[in-house]
PDB file of C-alpha atoms in Angstrom:
ATOM      1  CA  UNK A   1      16.709  -7.695  12.470  1.00  0.00           C
ATOM      2  CA  UNK A   2      17.653  -4.501  10.542  1.00  0.00           C
ATOM      3  CA  UNK A   3      14.586  -2.400   9.457  1.00  0.00           C
ATOM      4  CA  UNK A   4      13.747  -2.191   5.843  1.00  0.00           C
ATOM      5  CA  UNK A   5      11.970   0.955   6.450  1.00  0.00           C
ATOM      6  CA  UNK A   6      12.943   3.536   9.086  1.00  0.00           C
ATOM      7  CA  UNK A   7      10.695   6.576   9.602  1.00  0.00           C
ATOM      8  CA  UNK A   8      12.506   8.683  12.317  1.00  0.00           C
ATOM      9  CA  UNK A   9      11.397  11.739  14.205  1.00  0.00           C
ATOM     10  CA  UNK A  10       9.167  12.936  11.345  1.00  0.00           C
ATOM     11  CA  UNK A  11       7.222  16.247  11.549  1.00  0.00           C
ATOM     12  CA  UNK A  12       4.771  17.147   8.675  1.00  0.00           C
ATOM     13  CA  UNK A  13       2.361  20.017   8.567  1.00  0.00           C
ATOM     14  CA  UNK A  14       0.155  21.680   6.012  1.00  0.00           C
ATOM     15  CA  UNK A  15      -0.333  25.359   6.303  1.00  0.00           C
ATOM     16  CA  UNK A  16       1.104  25.449   9.897  1.00  0.00           C
ATOM     17  CA  UNK A  17      -1.458  22.616  10.934  1.00  0.00           C
ATOM     18  CA  UNK A  18       0.502  19.565  12.264  1.00  0.00           C
ATOM     19  CA  UNK A  19      -0.427  16.303  10.536  1.00  0.00           C
ATOM     20  CA  UNK A  20       2.592  14.327  12.234  1.00  0.00           C
ATOM     21  CA  UNK A  21       4.505  15.350  15.435  1.00  0.00           C
ATOM     22  CA  UNK A  22       7.816  13.545  15.933  1.00  0.00           C
ATOM     23  CA  UNK A  23       6.640  10.156  14.644  1.00  0.00           C
ATOM     24  CA  UNK A  24       9.178   7.371  14.556  1.00  0.00           C
ATOM     25  CA  UNK A  25       8.386   3.605  13.468  1.00  0.00           C
ATOM     26  CA  UNK A  26      10.051   0.900  11.399  1.00  0.00           C
ATOM     27  CA  UNK A  27       9.046  -2.088   9.326  1.00  0.00           C
ATOM     28  CA  UNK A  28      11.364  -5.170   9.161  1.00  0.00           C
ATOM     29  CA  UNK A  29      11.840  -7.286   6.329  1.00  0.00           C
ATOM     30  CA  UNK A  30       8.788  -9.655   5.847  1.00  0.00           C
ATOM     31  CA  UNK A  31       6.931  -7.870   8.707  1.00  0.00           C
ATOM     32  CA  UNK A  32       3.244  -6.714   8.457  1.00  0.00           C
ATOM     33  CA  UNK A  33       2.342  -3.543  10.427  1.00  0.00           C
ATOM     34  CA  UNK A  34      -1.047  -1.990  10.808  1.00  0.00           C
ATOM     35  CA  UNK A  35      -1.577   1.698  11.321  1.00  0.00           C
ATOM     36  CA  UNK A  36      -4.735   2.335  13.349  1.00  0.00           C
ATOM     37  CA  UNK A  37      -6.402   5.443  14.505  1.00  0.00           C
ATOM     38  CA  UNK A  38      -9.376   7.774  13.854  1.00  0.00           C
ATOM     39  CA  UNK A  39      -9.700  10.080  10.755  1.00  0.00           C
ATOM     40  CA  UNK A  40      -7.133  12.690  11.056  1.00  0.00           C
ATOM     41  CA  UNK A  41      -4.971  10.629  13.298  1.00  0.00           C
ATOM     42  CA  UNK A  42      -2.072  10.739  10.882  1.00  0.00           C
ATOM     43  CA  UNK A  43      -2.251   7.310   9.161  1.00  0.00           C
ATOM     44  CA  UNK A  44      -2.515   8.572   5.489  1.00  0.00           C
ATOM     45  CA  UNK A  45      -0.047  11.363   6.113  1.00  0.00           C
ATOM     46  CA  UNK A  46       2.682   8.659   7.088  1.00  0.00           C
ATOM     47  CA  UNK A  47       1.991   6.745   3.889  1.00  0.00           C
ATOM     48  CA  UNK A  48       2.186   9.962   1.833  1.00  0.00           C
ATOM     49  CA  UNK A  49       5.401  10.940   3.414  1.00  0.00           C
ATOM     50  CA  UNK A  50       6.918   7.523   2.537  1.00  0.00           C
ATOM     51  CA  UNK A  51       5.944   7.688  -1.070  1.00  0.00           C
ATOM     52  CA  UNK A  52       7.129  11.183  -1.590  1.00  0.00           C
ATOM     53  CA  UNK A  53       3.848  13.001  -1.930  1.00  0.00           C
ATOM     54  CA  UNK A  54       4.218  14.929   1.279  1.00  0.00           C
ATOM     55  CA  UNK A  55       7.813  15.743   2.034  1.00  0.00           C
ATOM     56  CA  UNK A  56       8.441  16.086   5.879  1.00  0.00           C
ATOM     57  CA  UNK A  57       9.611  19.408   7.348  1.00  0.00           C
ATOM     58  CA  UNK A  58      11.983  17.527   9.666  1.00  0.00           C
ATOM     59  CA  UNK A  59      13.004  13.884  10.275  1.00  0.00           C
ATOM     60  CA  UNK A  60      14.072  11.189   7.834  1.00  0.00           C
ATOM     61  CA  UNK A  61      12.696   8.340   5.834  1.00  0.00           C
ATOM     62  CA  UNK A  62      15.114   5.535   5.074  1.00  0.00           C
ATOM     63  CA  UNK A  63      14.399   2.516   2.816  1.00  0.00           C
ATOM     64  CA  UNK A  64      16.770  -0.315   2.609  1.00  0.00           C
ATOM     65  CA  UNK A  65      19.690   1.773   4.052  1.00  0.00           C
ATOM     66  CA  UNK A  66      19.156   4.922   1.714  1.00  0.00           C
ATOM     67  CA  UNK A  67      17.162   8.013   2.548  1.00  0.00           C
ATOM     68  CA  UNK A  68      13.988   8.558   0.467  1.00  0.00           C
ATOM     69  CA  UNK A  69      12.605  11.554   1.874  1.00  0.00           C
ATOM     70  CA  UNK A  70      12.717  14.602  -0.518  1.00  0.00           C
ATOM     71  CA  UNK A  71      12.926  12.123  -3.375  1.00  0.00           C
ATOM     72  CA  UNK A  72      10.724  12.216  -6.314  1.00  0.00           C
ATOM     73  CA  UNK A  73       7.845   9.851  -5.943  1.00  0.00           C
ATOM     74  CA  UNK A  74       8.437   7.827  -9.100  1.00  0.00           C
ATOM     75  CA  UNK A  75      11.983   7.224  -8.055  1.00  0.00           C
ATOM     76  CA  UNK A  76      10.695   5.812  -4.738  1.00  0.00           C
ATOM     77  CA  UNK A  77       8.376   3.356  -6.771  1.00  0.00           C
ATOM     78  CA  UNK A  78      11.567   2.291  -8.675  1.00  0.00           C
ATOM     79  CA  UNK A  79      13.300   1.662  -5.402  1.00  0.00           C
ATOM     80  CA  UNK A  80      10.725  -1.175  -4.507  1.00  0.00           C
ATOM     81  CA  UNK A  81       7.794   0.705  -2.703  1.00  0.00           C
ATOM     82  CA  UNK A  82       4.308   0.434  -3.971  1.00  0.00           C
ATOM     83  CA  UNK A  83       1.081   2.002  -2.681  1.00  0.00           C
ATOM     84  CA  UNK A  84      -2.466   0.845  -2.932  1.00  0.00           C
ATOM     85  CA  UNK A  85      -4.519   4.229  -2.507  1.00  0.00           C
ATOM     86  CA  UNK A  86      -7.665   4.796  -0.505  1.00  0.00           C
ATOM     87  CA  UNK A  87     -10.707   4.482  -2.550  1.00  0.00           C
ATOM     88  CA  UNK A  88      -8.960   2.148  -5.030  1.00  0.00           C
ATOM     89  CA  UNK A  89      -8.554   4.772  -7.894  1.00  0.00           C
ATOM     90  CA  UNK A  90      -8.756   2.366 -10.599  1.00  0.00           C
ATOM     91  CA  UNK A  91      -8.707   3.866 -14.120  1.00  0.00           C
ATOM     92  CA  UNK A  92     -12.359   3.054 -14.861  1.00  0.00           C
ATOM     93  CA  UNK A  93     -12.429   3.299 -18.601  1.00  0.00           C
ATOM     94  CA  UNK A  94      -9.365   1.090 -18.978  1.00  0.00           C
ATOM     95  CA  UNK A  95      -9.421  -2.744 -19.033  1.00  0.00           C
ATOM     96  CA  UNK A  96      -8.156  -4.831 -15.983  1.00  0.00           C
ATOM     97  CA  UNK A  97      -5.034  -5.637 -18.343  1.00  0.00           C
ATOM     98  CA  UNK A  98      -4.333  -1.953 -18.793  1.00  0.00           C
ATOM     99  CA  UNK A  99      -4.655  -1.003 -15.219  1.00  0.00           C
ATOM    100  CA  UNK A 100      -2.201  -3.792 -14.099  1.00  0.00           C
ATOM    101  CA  UNK A 101       0.150  -2.461 -16.750  1.00  0.00           C
ATOM    102  CA  UNK A 102       0.122   0.876 -15.333  1.00  0.00           C
ATOM    103  CA  UNK A 103       1.392  -0.592 -12.079  1.00  0.00           C
ATOM    104  CA  UNK A 104       4.425  -1.897 -14.024  1.00  0.00           C
ATOM    105  CA  UNK A 105       5.429   1.462 -15.648  1.00  0.00           C
ATOM    106  CA  UNK A 106       8.774   1.399 -14.302  1.00  0.00           C
ATOM    107  CA  UNK A 107       9.817  -1.868 -15.745  1.00  0.00           C
ATOM    108  CA  UNK A 108      11.131  -2.287 -19.284  1.00  0.00           C
ATOM    109  CA  UNK A 109      11.404  -6.041 -19.834  1.00  0.00           C
ATOM    110  CA  UNK A 110       7.921  -6.902 -21.481  1.00  0.00           C
ATOM    111  CA  UNK A 111       8.400 -10.715 -21.339  1.00  0.00           C
ATOM    112  CA  UNK A 112       9.369 -10.237 -17.548  1.00  0.00           C
ATOM    113  CA  UNK A 113       6.156  -8.081 -17.025  1.00  0.00           C
ATOM    114  CA  UNK A 114       3.994 -10.662 -18.653  1.00  0.00           C
ATOM    115  CA  UNK A 115       5.379 -13.415 -16.309  1.00  0.00           C
ATOM    116  CA  UNK A 116       4.666 -11.253 -13.314  1.00  0.00           C
ATOM    117  CA  UNK A 117       1.023 -10.764 -14.437  1.00  0.00           C
ATOM    118  CA  UNK A 118       0.429 -14.217 -15.094  1.00  0.00           C
ATOM    119  CA  UNK A 119       1.737 -15.140 -11.682  1.00  0.00           C
ATOM    120  CA  UNK A 120      -0.460 -12.469 -10.086  1.00  0.00           C
ATOM    121  CA  UNK A 121      -3.593 -13.613 -11.854  1.00  0.00           C
ATOM    122  CA  UNK A 122      -3.217 -17.113 -10.651  1.00  0.00           C
ATOM    123  CA  UNK A 123      -3.949 -15.820  -7.206  1.00  0.00           C
ATOM    124  CA  UNK A 124      -6.896 -13.620  -8.551  1.00  0.00           C
ATOM    125  CA  UNK A 125      -8.699 -16.004 -10.917  1.00  0.00           C
ATOM    126  CA  UNK A 126     -11.892 -13.693 -11.123  1.00  0.00           C
ATOM    127  CA  UNK A 127      -9.547 -10.788 -12.436  1.00  0.00           C
ATOM    128  CA  UNK A 128      -8.316 -13.250 -14.986  1.00  0.00           C
ATOM    129  CA  UNK A 129     -11.910 -13.959 -16.362  1.00  0.00           C
ATOM    130  CA  UNK A 130     -12.328 -10.077 -16.572  1.00  0.00           C
ATOM    131  CA  UNK A 131      -8.921  -9.363 -17.938  1.00  0.00           C
ATOM    132  CA  UNK A 132     -10.292  -7.262 -21.037  1.00  0.00           C
ATOM    133  CA  UNK A 133     -13.160  -5.765 -19.049  1.00  0.00           C
ATOM    134  CA  UNK A 134     -13.388  -2.003 -18.222  1.00  0.00           C
ATOM    135  CA  UNK A 135     -12.346  -1.831 -14.490  1.00  0.00           C
ATOM    136  CA  UNK A 136     -15.015   0.631 -13.676  1.00  0.00           C
ATOM    137  CA  UNK A 137     -17.660  -1.969 -14.507  1.00  0.00           C
ATOM    138  CA  UNK A 138     -16.369  -4.271 -11.690  1.00  0.00           C
ATOM    139  CA  UNK A 139     -17.791  -4.705  -8.130  1.00  0.00           C
ATOM    140  CA  UNK A 140     -16.107  -2.696  -5.471  1.00  0.00           C
ATOM    141  CA  UNK A 141     -14.318  -5.803  -4.114  1.00  0.00           C
ATOM    142  CA  UNK A 142     -13.091  -6.630  -7.563  1.00  0.00           C
ATOM    143  CA  UNK A 143     -11.828  -3.089  -8.100  1.00  0.00           C
ATOM    144  CA  UNK A 144     -10.075  -3.348  -4.879  1.00  0.00           C
ATOM    145  CA  UNK A 145      -8.341  -6.504  -6.068  1.00  0.00           C
ATOM    146  CA  UNK A 146      -7.343  -4.655  -9.191  1.00  0.00           C
ATOM    147  CA  UNK A 147      -5.704  -1.992  -7.038  1.00  0.00           C
ATOM    148  CA  UNK A 148      -3.654  -4.650  -5.205  1.00  0.00           C
ATOM    149  CA  UNK A 149      -2.655  -6.362  -8.405  1.00  0.00           C
ATOM    150  CA  UNK A 150      -1.534  -3.121 -10.005  1.00  0.00           C
ATOM    151  CA  UNK A 151       0.691  -2.492  -7.102  1.00  0.00           C
ATOM    152  CA  UNK A 152       2.161  -5.981  -7.157  1.00  0.00           C
ATOM    153  CA  UNK A 153       2.806  -5.486 -10.707  1.00  0.00           C
ATOM    154  CA  UNK A 154       5.921  -3.556  -9.999  1.00  0.00           C
ATOM    155  CA  UNK A 155       7.426  -6.368  -7.727  1.00  0.00           C
ATOM    156  CA  UNK A 156       7.792  -4.108  -4.695  1.00  0.00           C
ATOM    157  CA  UNK A 157       9.554  -5.196  -1.686  1.00  0.00           C
ATOM    158  CA  UNK A 158       7.403  -2.985   0.596  1.00  0.00           C
ATOM    159  CA  UNK A 159       3.504  -2.769   0.126  1.00  0.00           C
ATOM    160  CA  UNK A 160       1.803   0.296   1.371  1.00  0.00           C
ATOM    161  CA  UNK A 161      -2.171   0.383   1.687  1.00  0.00           C
ATOM    162  CA  UNK A 162      -4.546   3.068   2.703  1.00  0.00           C
ATOM    163  CA  UNK A 163      -7.828   1.769   4.054  1.00  0.00           C
ATOM    164  CA  UNK A 164      -7.752  -1.238   1.670  1.00  0.00           C
ATOM    165  CA  UNK A 165     -11.321  -2.499   2.871  1.00  0.00           C
ATOM    166  CA  UNK A 166     -12.783   0.865   3.083  1.00  0.00           C
ATOM    167  CA  UNK A 167     -16.429   1.171   1.727  1.00  0.00           C
ATOM    168  CA  UNK A 168     -16.650  -2.554   1.436  1.00  0.00           C
ATOM    169  CA  UNK A 169     -19.304  -4.579   3.197  1.00  0.00           C
ATOM    170  CA  UNK A 170     -18.045  -6.893   6.108  1.00  0.00           C
ATOM    171  CA  UNK A 171     -18.161 -10.093   4.022  1.00  0.00           C
ATOM    172  CA  UNK A 172     -16.356  -8.576   1.053  1.00  0.00           C
ATOM    173  CA  UNK A 173     -13.745  -6.876   3.383  1.00  0.00           C
ATOM    174  CA  UNK A 174     -12.923 -10.271   4.993  1.00  0.00           C
ATOM    175  CA  UNK A 175     -12.395 -11.864   1.645  1.00  0.00           C
ATOM    176  CA  UNK A 176     -10.199  -8.910   0.197  1.00  0.00           C
ATOM    177  CA  UNK A 177      -7.999  -8.579   3.389  1.00  0.00           C
ATOM    178  CA  UNK A 178      -7.546 -12.445   3.584  1.00  0.00           C
ATOM    179  CA  UNK A 179      -6.484 -12.456  -0.042  1.00  0.00           C
ATOM    180  CA  UNK A 180      -3.999  -9.706   0.558  1.00  0.00           C
ATOM    181  CA  UNK A 181      -2.441 -11.155   3.594  1.00  0.00           C
ATOM    182  CA  UNK A 182      -2.015 -14.451   1.779  1.00  0.00           C
ATOM    183  CA  UNK A 183      -0.151 -12.876  -1.154  1.00  0.00           C
ATOM    184  CA  UNK A 184       1.918 -10.733   1.250  1.00  0.00           C
ATOM    185  CA  UNK A 185       3.039 -13.681   3.300  1.00  0.00           C
ATOM    186  CA  UNK A 186       3.578 -16.062   0.380  1.00  0.00           C
ATOM    187  CA  UNK A 187       5.698 -13.438  -1.427  1.00  0.00           C
ATOM    188  CA  UNK A 188       7.622 -12.413   1.687  1.00  0.00           C
ATOM    189  CA  UNK A 189       6.746  -8.824   1.245  1.00  0.00           C
ATOM    190  CA  UNK A 190       6.808  -6.249   3.999  1.00  0.00           C
ATOM    191  CA  UNK A 191       3.429  -4.442   4.414  1.00  0.00           C
ATOM    192  CA  UNK A 192       2.354  -1.151   6.185  1.00  0.00           C
ATOM    193  CA  UNK A 193      -1.442  -0.961   6.073  1.00  0.00           C
ATOM    194  CA  UNK A 194      -3.609   1.849   7.433  1.00  0.00           C
ATOM    195  CA  UNK A 195      -7.089   0.702   8.594  1.00  0.00           C
ATOM    196  CA  UNK A 196      -9.789   1.547  10.959  1.00  0.00           C
ATOM    197  CA  UNK A 197     -10.691  -2.034  11.245  1.00  0.00           C
ATOM    198  CA  UNK A 198      -9.362  -3.380  14.536  1.00  0.00           C
ATOM    199  CA  UNK A 199     -10.322  -6.908  13.863  1.00  0.00           C
ATOM    200  CA  UNK A 200      -8.388  -7.126  10.714  1.00  0.00           C
ATOM    201  CA  UNK A 201      -5.406  -5.216  12.203  1.00  0.00           C
ATOM    202  CA  UNK A 202      -5.104  -7.746  14.955  1.00  0.00           C
ATOM    203  CA  UNK A 203      -4.142 -10.271  12.288  1.00  0.00           C
ATOM    204  CA  UNK A 204      -0.861  -8.463  11.442  1.00  0.00           C
ATOM    205  CA  UNK A 205       2.383  -8.919  13.057  1.00  0.00           C
ATOM    206  CA  UNK A 206       2.298  -5.501  14.905  1.00  0.00           C
ATOM    207  CA  UNK A 207       0.040  -2.719  15.328  1.00  0.00           C
ATOM    208  CA  UNK A 208       0.801   1.038  15.695  1.00  0.00           C
ATOM    209  CA  UNK A 209      -1.756   3.196  17.264  1.00  0.00           C
ATOM    210  CA  UNK A 210      -1.901   6.989  16.287  1.00  0.00           C
ATOM    211  CA  UNK A 211      -3.881   9.856  17.809  1.00  0.00           C
ATOM    212  CA  UNK A 212      -3.545  13.481  16.606  1.00  0.00           C
ATOM    213  CA  UNK A 213      -0.392  12.879  14.667  1.00  0.00           C
ATOM    214  CA  UNK A 214       1.436  10.977  17.473  1.00  0.00           C
ATOM    215  CA  UNK A 215       2.148   7.337  18.105  1.00  0.00           C
ATOM    216  CA  UNK A 216       0.430   6.034  21.291  1.00  0.00           C
ATOM    217  CA  UNK A 217       2.788   3.863  23.183  1.00  0.00           C
ATOM    218  CA  UNK A 218       1.724   0.297  23.840  1.00  0.00           C
ATOM    219  CA  UNK A 219       0.306  -0.445  27.059  1.00  0.00           C
TER     220      UNK A 219
END
């Protein structure tokens, strides 16, 4: 199957310190891939490169047959890539509704956006109950769900997530991750998720291990 995302021979460095050293990986249509490794291994750098936040010095990033490296981040969002950042980063003083609307900023059809939000909220009934509540007053798990839904509001075809269960207790991590994977598989999304949780990563289609900016070959 042709790769939806092709990340080829990418090198990235900050102030002459390498973050990625000739990294190549791919994600197929409908595939879920976990990026695992210690802090500083390069997981977040891969996601930042894909989203245009960290243009690579060498190599290429191709999405659905078109190069996206060196492209403005907002253009990459419009092409169908959405990111759930580390630490959730909800807008705390805005309502759940307005947080989700921020995720749909590239779309113009208001009726279609509303239909998307209604569909999302059927999967997240707790957020529907808190639709007009300030996002900053929610629990950590609920804020993480807001971050997921905000990304889904743009109807992406590729979902990226950076440590989506970070700073959550084990029970909440399990519930949040299970919900995320259910939505990804029900909608046919491709997903590339950076995590340090090996147990959760093992439930995905494929695991890519990183160390010091390089991919560790599967044994």
